Coordinates of C-alpha atoms and ligand atoms in Angstrom, one line a residue:
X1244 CA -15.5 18.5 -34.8
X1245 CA -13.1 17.5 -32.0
X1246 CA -10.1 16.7 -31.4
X1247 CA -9.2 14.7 -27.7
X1248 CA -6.2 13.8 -25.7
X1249 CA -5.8 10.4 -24.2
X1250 CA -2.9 10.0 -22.0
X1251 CA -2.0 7.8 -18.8
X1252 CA -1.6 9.8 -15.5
X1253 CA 0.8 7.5 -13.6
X1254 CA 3.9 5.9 -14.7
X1255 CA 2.7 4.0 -18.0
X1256 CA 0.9 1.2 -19.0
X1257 CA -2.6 2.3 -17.4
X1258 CA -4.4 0.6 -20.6
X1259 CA -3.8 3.4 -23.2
X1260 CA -3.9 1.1 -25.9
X1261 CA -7.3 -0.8 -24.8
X1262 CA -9.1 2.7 -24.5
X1263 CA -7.9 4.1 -27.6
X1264 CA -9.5 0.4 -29.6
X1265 CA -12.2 1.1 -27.9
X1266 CA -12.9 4.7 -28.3
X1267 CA -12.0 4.4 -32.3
X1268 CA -15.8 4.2 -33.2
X1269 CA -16.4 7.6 -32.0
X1270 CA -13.3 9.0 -34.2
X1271 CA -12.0 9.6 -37.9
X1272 CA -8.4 10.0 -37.4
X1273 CA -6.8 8.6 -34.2
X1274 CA -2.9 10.3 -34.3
X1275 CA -0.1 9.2 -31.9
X1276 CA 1.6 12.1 -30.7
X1277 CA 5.1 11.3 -28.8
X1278 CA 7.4 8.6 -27.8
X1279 CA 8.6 5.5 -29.7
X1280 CA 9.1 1.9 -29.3
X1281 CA 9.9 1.9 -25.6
X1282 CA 5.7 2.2 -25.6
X1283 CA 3.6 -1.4 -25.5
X1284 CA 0.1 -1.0 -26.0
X1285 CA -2.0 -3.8 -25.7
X1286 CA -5.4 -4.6 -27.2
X1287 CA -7.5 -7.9 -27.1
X1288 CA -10.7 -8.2 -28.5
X1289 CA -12.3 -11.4 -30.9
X1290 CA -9.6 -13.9 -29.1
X1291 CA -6.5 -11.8 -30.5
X1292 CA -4.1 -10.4 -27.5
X1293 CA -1.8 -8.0 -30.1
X1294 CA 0.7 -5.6 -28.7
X1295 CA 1.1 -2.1 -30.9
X1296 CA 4.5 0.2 -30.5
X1297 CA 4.6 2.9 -32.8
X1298 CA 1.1 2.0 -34.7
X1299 CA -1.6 4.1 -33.3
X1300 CA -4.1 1.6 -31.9
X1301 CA -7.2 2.6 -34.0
X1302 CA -5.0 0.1 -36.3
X1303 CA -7.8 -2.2 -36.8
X1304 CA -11.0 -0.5 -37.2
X1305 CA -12.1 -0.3 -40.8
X1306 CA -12.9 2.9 -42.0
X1307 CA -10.4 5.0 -39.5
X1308 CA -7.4 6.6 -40.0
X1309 CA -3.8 6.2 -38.2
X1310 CA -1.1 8.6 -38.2
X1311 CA 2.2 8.4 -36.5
X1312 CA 2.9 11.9 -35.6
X1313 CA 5.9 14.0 -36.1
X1314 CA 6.8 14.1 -32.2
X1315 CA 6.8 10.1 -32.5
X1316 CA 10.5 8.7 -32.9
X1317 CA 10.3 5.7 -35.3
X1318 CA 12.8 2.5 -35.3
X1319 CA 12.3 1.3 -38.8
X1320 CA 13.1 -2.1 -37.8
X1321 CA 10.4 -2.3 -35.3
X1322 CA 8.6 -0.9 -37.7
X1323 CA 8.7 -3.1 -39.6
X1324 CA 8.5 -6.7 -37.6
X1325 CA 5.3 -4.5 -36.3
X1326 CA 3.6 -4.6 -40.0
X1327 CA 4.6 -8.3 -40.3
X1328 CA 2.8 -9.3 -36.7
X1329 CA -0.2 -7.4 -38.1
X1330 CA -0.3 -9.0 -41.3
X1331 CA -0.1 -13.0 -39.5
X1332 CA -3.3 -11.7 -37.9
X1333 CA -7.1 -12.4 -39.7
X1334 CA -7.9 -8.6 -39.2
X1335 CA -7.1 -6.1 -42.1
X1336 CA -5.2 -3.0 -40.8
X1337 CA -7.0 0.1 -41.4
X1338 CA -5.1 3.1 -43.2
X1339 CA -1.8 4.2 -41.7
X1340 CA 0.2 7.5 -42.8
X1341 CA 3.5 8.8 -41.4
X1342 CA 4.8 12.3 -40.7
X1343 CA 7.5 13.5 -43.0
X1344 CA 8.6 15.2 -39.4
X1345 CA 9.2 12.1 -37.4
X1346 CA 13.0 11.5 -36.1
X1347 CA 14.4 8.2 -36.8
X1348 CA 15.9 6.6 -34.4
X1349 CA 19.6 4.9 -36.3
X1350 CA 20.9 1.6 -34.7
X1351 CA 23.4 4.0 -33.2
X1352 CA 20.9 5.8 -31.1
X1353 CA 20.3 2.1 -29.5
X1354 CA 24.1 1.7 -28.9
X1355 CA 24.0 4.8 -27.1
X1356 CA 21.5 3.7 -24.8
X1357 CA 23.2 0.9 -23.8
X1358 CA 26.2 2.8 -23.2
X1359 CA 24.7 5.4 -21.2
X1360 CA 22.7 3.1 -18.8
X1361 CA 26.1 0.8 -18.3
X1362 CA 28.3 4.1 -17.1
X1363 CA 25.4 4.9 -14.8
X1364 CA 25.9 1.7 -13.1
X1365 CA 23.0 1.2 -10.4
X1366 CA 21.7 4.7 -10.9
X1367 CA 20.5 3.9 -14.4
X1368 CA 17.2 4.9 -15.9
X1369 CA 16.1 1.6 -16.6
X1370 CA 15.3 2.6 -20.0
X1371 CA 13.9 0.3 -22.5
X1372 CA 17.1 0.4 -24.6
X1373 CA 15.1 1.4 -27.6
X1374 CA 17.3 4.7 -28.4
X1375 CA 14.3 6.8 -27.3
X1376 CA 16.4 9.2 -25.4
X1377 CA 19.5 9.6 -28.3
X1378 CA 17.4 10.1 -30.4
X1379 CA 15.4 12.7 -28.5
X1380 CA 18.5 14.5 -28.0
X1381 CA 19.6 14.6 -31.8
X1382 CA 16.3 16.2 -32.4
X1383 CA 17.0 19.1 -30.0
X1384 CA 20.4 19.3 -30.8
X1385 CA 19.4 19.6 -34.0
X1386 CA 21.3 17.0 -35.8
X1387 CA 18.5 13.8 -36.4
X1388 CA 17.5 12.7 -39.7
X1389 CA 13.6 12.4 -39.7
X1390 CA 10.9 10.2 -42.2
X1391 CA 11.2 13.2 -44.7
X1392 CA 14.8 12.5 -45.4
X1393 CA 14.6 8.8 -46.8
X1394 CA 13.7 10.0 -50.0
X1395 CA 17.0 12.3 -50.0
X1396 CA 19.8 12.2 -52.4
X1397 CA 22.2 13.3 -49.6
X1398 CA 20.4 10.8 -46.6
X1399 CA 23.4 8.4 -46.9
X1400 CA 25.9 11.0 -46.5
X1401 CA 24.2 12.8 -43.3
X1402 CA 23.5 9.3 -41.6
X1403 CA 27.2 8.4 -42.1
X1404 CA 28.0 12.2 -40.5
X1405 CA 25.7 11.2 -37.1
X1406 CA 27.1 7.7 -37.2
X1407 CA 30.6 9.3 -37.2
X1408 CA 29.6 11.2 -34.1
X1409 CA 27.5 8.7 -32.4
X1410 CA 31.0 6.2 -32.2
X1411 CA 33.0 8.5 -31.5
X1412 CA 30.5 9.2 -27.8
X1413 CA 30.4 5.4 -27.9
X1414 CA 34.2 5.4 -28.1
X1415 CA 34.3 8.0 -24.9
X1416 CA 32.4 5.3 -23.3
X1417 CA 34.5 2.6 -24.1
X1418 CA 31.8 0.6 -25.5
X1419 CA 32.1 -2.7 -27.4
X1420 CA 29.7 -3.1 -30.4
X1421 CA 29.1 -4.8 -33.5
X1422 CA 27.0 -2.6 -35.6
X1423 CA 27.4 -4.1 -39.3
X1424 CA 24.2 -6.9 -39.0
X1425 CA 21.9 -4.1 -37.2
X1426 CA 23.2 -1.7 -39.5
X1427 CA 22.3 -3.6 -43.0
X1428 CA 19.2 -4.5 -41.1
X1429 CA 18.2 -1.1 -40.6
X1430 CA 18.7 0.1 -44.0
X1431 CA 16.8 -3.2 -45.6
X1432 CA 14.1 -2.1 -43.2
X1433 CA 13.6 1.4 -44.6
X1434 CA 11.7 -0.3 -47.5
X1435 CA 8.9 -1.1 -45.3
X1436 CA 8.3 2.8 -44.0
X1437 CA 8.5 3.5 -47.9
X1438 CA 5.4 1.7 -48.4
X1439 CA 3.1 4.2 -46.5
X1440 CA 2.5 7.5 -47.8
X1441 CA 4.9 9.9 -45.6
X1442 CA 2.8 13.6 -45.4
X1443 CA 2.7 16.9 -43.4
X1444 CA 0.5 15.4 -40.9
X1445 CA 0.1 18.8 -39.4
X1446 CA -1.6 20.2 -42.6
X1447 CA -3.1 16.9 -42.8
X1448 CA -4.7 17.3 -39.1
X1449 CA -6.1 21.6 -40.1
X1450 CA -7.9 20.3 -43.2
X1451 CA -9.1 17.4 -41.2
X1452 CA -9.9 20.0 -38.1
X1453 CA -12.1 22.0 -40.8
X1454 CA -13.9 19.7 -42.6
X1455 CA -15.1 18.8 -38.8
X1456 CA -13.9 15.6 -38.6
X1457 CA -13.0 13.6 -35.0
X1458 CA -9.9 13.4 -34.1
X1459 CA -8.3 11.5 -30.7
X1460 CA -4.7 12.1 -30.0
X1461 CA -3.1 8.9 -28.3
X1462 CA -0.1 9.5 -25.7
X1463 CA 2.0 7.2 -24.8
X1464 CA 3.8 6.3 -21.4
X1465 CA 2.4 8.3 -18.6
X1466 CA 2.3 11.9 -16.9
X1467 CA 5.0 10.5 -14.1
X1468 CA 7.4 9.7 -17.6
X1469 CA 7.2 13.4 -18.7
X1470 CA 10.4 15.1 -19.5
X1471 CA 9.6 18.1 -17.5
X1472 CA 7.1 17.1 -15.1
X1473 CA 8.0 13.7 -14.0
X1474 CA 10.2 11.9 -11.6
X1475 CA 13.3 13.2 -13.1
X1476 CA 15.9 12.0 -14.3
X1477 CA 13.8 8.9 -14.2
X1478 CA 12.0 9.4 -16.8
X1479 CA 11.4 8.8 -21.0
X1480 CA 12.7 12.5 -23.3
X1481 CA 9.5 13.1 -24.5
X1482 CA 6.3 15.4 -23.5
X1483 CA 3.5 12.8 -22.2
X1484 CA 1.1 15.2 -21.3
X1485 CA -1.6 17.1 -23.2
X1486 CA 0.6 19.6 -24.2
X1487 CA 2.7 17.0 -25.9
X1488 CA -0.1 16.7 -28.5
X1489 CA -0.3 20.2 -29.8
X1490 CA 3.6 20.1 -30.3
X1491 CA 3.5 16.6 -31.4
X1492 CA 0.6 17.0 -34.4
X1493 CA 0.9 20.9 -34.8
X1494 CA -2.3 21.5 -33.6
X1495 CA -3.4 24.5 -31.6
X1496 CA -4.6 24.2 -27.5
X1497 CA -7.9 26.1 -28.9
X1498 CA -8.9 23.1 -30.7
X1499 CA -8.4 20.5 -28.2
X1500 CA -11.8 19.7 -26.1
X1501 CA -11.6 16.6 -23.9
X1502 CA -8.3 14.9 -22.2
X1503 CA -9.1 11.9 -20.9
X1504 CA -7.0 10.6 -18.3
X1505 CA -6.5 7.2 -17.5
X1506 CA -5.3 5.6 -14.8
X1507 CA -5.1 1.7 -12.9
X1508 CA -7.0 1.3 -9.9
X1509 CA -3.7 0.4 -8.0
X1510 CA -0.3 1.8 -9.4
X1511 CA 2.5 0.1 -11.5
X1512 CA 5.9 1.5 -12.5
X1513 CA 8.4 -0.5 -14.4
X1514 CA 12.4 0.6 -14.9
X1515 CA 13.7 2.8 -12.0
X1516 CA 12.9 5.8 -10.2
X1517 CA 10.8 6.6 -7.0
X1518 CA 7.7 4.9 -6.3
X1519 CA 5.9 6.5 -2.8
X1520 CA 3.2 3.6 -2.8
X1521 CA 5.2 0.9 -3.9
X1522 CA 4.4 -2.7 -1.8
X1523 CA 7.0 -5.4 -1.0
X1524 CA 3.9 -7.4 0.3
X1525 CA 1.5 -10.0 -0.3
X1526 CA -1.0 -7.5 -1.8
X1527 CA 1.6 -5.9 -4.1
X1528 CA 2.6 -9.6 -5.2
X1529 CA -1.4 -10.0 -5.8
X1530 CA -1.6 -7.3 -7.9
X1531 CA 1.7 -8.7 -9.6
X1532 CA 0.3 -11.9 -10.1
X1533 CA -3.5 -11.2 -10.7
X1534 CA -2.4 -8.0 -13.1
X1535 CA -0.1 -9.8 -15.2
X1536 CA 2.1 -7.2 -14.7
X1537 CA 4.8 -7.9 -17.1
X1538 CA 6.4 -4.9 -19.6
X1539 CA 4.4 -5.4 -22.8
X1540 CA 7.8 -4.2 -24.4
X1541 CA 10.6 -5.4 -22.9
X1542 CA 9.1 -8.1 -19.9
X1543 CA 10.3 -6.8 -17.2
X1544 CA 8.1 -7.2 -14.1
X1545 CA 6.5 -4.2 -13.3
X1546 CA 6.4 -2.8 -9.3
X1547 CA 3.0 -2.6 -7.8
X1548 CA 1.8 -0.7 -5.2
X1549 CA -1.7 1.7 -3.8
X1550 CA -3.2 4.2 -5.4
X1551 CA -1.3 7.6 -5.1
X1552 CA -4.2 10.6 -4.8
X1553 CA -1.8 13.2 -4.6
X1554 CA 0.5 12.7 -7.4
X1555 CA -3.1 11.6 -9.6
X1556 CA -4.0 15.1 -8.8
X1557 CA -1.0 16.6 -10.0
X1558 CA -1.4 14.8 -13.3
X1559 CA -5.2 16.1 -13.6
X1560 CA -4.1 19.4 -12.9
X1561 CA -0.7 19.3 -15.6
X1562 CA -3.2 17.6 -18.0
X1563 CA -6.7 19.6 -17.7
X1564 CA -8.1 16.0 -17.5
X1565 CA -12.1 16.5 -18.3
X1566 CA -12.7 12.5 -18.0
X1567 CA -11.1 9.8 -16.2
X1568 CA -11.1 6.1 -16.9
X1569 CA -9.9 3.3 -14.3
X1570 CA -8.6 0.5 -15.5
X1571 CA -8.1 -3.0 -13.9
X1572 CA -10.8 -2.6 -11.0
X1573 CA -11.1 -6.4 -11.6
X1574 CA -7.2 -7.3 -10.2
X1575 CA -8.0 -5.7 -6.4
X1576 CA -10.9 -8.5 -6.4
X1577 CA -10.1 -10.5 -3.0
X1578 CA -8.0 -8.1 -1.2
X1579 CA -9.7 -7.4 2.0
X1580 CA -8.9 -3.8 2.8
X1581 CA -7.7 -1.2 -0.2
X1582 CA -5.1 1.4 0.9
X1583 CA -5.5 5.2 -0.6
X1584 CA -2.7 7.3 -0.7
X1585 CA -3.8 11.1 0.5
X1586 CA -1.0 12.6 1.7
X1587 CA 2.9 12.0 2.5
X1588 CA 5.3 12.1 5.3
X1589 CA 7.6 14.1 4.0
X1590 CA 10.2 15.2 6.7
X1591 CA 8.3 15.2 9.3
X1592 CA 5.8 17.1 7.5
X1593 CA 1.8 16.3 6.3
X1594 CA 2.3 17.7 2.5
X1595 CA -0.7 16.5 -0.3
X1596 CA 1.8 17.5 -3.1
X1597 CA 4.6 15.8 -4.8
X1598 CA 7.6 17.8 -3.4
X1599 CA 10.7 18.6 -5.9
X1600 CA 12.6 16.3 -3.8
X1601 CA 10.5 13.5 -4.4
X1602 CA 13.6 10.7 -4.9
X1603 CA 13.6 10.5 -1.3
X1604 CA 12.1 10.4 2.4
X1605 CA 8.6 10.3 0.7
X1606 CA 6.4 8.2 3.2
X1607 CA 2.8 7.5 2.0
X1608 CA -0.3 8.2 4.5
X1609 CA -3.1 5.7 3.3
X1610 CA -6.7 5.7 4.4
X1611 CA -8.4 2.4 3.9
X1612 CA -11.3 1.4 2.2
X1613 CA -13.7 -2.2 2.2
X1614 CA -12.4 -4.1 -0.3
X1615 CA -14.5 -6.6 -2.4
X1616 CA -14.5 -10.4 -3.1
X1617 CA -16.5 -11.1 -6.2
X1618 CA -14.7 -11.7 -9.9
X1619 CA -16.0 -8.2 -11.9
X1620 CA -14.0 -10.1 -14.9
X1621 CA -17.4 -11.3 -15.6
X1622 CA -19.9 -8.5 -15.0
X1623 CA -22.2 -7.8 -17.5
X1624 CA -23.7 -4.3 -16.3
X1625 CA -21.5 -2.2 -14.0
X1626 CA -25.0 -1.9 -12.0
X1627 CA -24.6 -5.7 -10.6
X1628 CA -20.5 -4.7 -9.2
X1629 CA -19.9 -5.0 -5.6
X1630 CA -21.4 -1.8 -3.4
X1631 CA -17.9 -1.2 -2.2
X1632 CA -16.9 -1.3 -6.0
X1633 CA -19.1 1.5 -6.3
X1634 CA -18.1 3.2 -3.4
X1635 CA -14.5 3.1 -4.3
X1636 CA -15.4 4.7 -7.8
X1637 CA -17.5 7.5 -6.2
X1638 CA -14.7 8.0 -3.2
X1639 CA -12.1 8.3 -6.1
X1640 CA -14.6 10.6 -8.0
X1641 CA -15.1 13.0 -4.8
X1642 CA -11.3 13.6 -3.9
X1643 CA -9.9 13.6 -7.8
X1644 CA -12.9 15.9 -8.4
X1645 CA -13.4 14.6 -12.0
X1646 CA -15.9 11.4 -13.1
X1647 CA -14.7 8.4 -14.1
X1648 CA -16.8 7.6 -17.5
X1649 CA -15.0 4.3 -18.3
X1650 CA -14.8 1.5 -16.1
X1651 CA -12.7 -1.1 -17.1
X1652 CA -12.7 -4.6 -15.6
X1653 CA -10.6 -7.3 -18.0
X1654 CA -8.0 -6.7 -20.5
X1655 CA -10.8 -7.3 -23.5
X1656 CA -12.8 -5.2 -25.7
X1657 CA -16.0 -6.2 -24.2
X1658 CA -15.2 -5.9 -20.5
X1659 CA -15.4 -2.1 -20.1
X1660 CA -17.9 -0.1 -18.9
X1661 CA -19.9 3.5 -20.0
X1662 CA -20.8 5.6 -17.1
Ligands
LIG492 P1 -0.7 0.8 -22.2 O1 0.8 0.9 -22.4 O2 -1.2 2.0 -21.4 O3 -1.4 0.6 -23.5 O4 -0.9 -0.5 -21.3 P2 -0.2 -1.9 -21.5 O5 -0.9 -2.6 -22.7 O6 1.2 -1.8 -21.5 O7 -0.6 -2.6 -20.1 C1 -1.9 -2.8 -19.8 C2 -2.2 -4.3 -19.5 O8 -3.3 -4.5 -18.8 C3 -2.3 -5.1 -20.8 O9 -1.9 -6.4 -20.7 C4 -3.8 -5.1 -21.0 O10 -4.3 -6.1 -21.8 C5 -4.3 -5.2 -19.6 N1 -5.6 -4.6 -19.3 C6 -6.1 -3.4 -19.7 N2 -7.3 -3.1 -19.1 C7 -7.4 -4.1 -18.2 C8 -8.4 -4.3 -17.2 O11 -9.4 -3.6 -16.9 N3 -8.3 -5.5 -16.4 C9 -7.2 -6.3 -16.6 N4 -7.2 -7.4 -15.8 N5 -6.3 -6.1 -17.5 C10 -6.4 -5.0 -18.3
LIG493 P1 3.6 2.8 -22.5 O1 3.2 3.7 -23.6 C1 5.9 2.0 -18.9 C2 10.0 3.8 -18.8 C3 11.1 2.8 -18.8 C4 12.1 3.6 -18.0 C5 11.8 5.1 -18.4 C6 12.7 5.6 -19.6 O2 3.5 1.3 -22.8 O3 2.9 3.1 -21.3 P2 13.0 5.0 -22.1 O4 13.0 3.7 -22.9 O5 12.0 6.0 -22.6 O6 14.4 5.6 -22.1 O7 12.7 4.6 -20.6 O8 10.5 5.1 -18.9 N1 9.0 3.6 -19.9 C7 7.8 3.1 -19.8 N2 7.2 2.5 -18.7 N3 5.3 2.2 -20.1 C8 5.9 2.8 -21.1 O9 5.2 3.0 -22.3 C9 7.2 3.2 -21.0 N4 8.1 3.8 -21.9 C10 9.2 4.0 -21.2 O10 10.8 1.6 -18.1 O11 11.8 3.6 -16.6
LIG494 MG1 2.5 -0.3 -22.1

């Protein structure tokens, strides 16, 4: 039996979704445990490039199971045009079951995302305008209507009661919608979350637990996106770190074993927010360029920038990261020297921490490393890399004082490496 945690460490998008495909051999059960449809994770294997938002990605290995756990917020629309992608591809989707506990997030929710980032003007989140953080906040504040409540006599009456409140905010912000096409949508839309079996995934998850099946939690955005730990206010309303997955499947710190962390072998962060390593340069237009770095969710072009030792270490540390896997080696192939964050300037001082006042005056203090020329896109053993590959891996290995068991060096299936 086990149960793992796999969860990005910088500001999302580190190639959750590629690990979790590939890991889904080793596991029964592979559970998403927070966030929504502001997430994008991308899997490519057998020529198919697919991107997966509130599906868990062990979505198309026969045999496992998926389940969207109750700290996931669900749009039932995306929802839904994510089953119809899935069924246009040649690949059968594996089993998929929903927690009665999950918060839905009403067309409302989206509104009020919209409306929010607009009166924040150029201090806005950058949020992916999926409703994630209304709906977040009708969860604490008690009022959301979750997966459970479909099935409810009373469900149109309480959704009419939020709406009521969600216009009159919108009202307050003297925002202009047009809700009825979402809105019929939405409820047409329902039908499809009807069609998978809704459960007490937590129950669910102890009778799996004891009848020692393998269970890998999948996170979604990254340990710099937490609620409480991340770059706030610029960040997503939901717990991204291991502790996220006990209180988003119910199940108990004792049983988790390994957290795998995963991070790029550069940095990308996409929306707003401080970024300490962040390039304006030719190398962070490489990465750009070479990377692909374009939001799997909403486009946008993501920022690049170095490697960023001190706030990786802060997410090992919040996380109990036993593995780490580094993702997109293959993209820094050609850039002469590689920059390593260690430490900041941070008024005037050497500090290796992420200070509380991180938004500003954070200066970076790199050390630089021999880059490499060769394409690792098409190594076949990790033996044959590039020495200062492998000296980059091992100088990573030393300071984060964790290993790094995957090695990953192309966005497909095939292209990552066991060490
Ligand atoms: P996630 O949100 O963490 O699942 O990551 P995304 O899917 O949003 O972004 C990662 C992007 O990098 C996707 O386009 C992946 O196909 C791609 N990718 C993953 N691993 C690698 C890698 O090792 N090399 C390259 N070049 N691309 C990768
Ligand atoms: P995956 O799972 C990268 C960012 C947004 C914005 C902030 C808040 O694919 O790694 P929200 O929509 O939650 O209100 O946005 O968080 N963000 C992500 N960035 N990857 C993600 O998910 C993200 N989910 C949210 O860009 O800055
Ligand atoms: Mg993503």
């Amino acid at each position: 039996m086990a149960v793992d945690v796999l969860l990005g460490l910088q500001w999302g998008d580190e190639g959750k979704g590629k690990i979790v495909d590939v890991l889904t051999t080793n596991y029964d059960i592979i559970a998403r445990f927070q966030g929504g449809p502001n997430a994008g994770h991308t899997l490519e294997f057998d020529g198919i490039k697919h991107v997966l938002h509130t599906i868990p990605s062990g979505i198309f290995h026969k045999g496992a199971i998926n389940i969207i756990g109750n700290g996931v917020v669900i749009d039932p629309i995306i929802f839904e045009n994510e089953i119809k992608e899935i069924d246009k591809l040649d690949v059968e989707m594996s089993e998929l079951l929903i927690s009665k506990k999950a918060h839905l997030i009403l067309p409302t929710h989206k509104l009020l995302d919209a409306a929010s980032e607009k009166a924040k003007g150029k201090n806005k989140i950058g949020s992916t305008l999926k409703g994630i953080g209304p709906t977040y906040m009708d969860k604490t504040g008690r009022n959301g209507l979750r997966v459970g409540d479909i099935s409810a006599s009373n469900f149109k009456e309480r959704y009419e009661k939020l709406k009521r409140k969600h216009i009159q905010i919108l009202n307050f912000y003297d925002f202009e919608y047009d809700l009825s096409e979402l809105e019929s949508k939405w409820f047409a839309s329902l039908d499809t979350i009807r069609k998978f079996e809704h459960i007490e995934s937590e129950h669910y998850l102890h009778n799996a637990i004891k009848e020692g099946k393998n269970i890998l939690a999948e996170g979604a955005q990254g340990t710099l996106l937490d609620i409480d730990f991340g770059s706030y206010p610029f960040v997503t309303s939901s717990n991204t770190i291991a502790a996220g997955a006990c209180t988003g499947l119910g199940i108990a710190p004792n049983k988790m074993e390994d957290v795998f962390g995963i991070f790029k072998a550069y940095c990308t962060r996409v929306g707003s927010g401080p970024f300490p390593t962040e390039l304006f340069d030719e190398a962070g237009a490489h990465m750009g360029k070479v990377g692909n770095e374009f939001g799997a969710t909403t486009g946008r072009a993501r920022r690049c920038g170095w490697i960023d030792l001190p706030a990786l270490k802060y997410a090992i540390n919040i996380n109990g990261v036993t593995k780490l896997m580094m993702m997109k080696g293959d993209v820094l192939s050609g850039i002469d020297k590689i920059k390593v964050c260690t430490h900041y300037n941070f008024n005037g001082q050497k500090i290796d921490y992420l200070p509380f006042e991180a938004n500003d005056g954070l200066t970076p203090i790199f050390q630089e490393l021999e880059g490499w020329k060769e394409d690792l896109m098409k190594l076949e053993k990790l033996e044959d890399a590039p020495q200062s590959f492998h000296d980059y891996i091992s100088y990573l290995e030393r300071e984060l004082e964790t290993p790094i068991t995957i090695v990953s060096v192309g966005p497909d299936r095939k292209q990552t490496f066991f060490k």
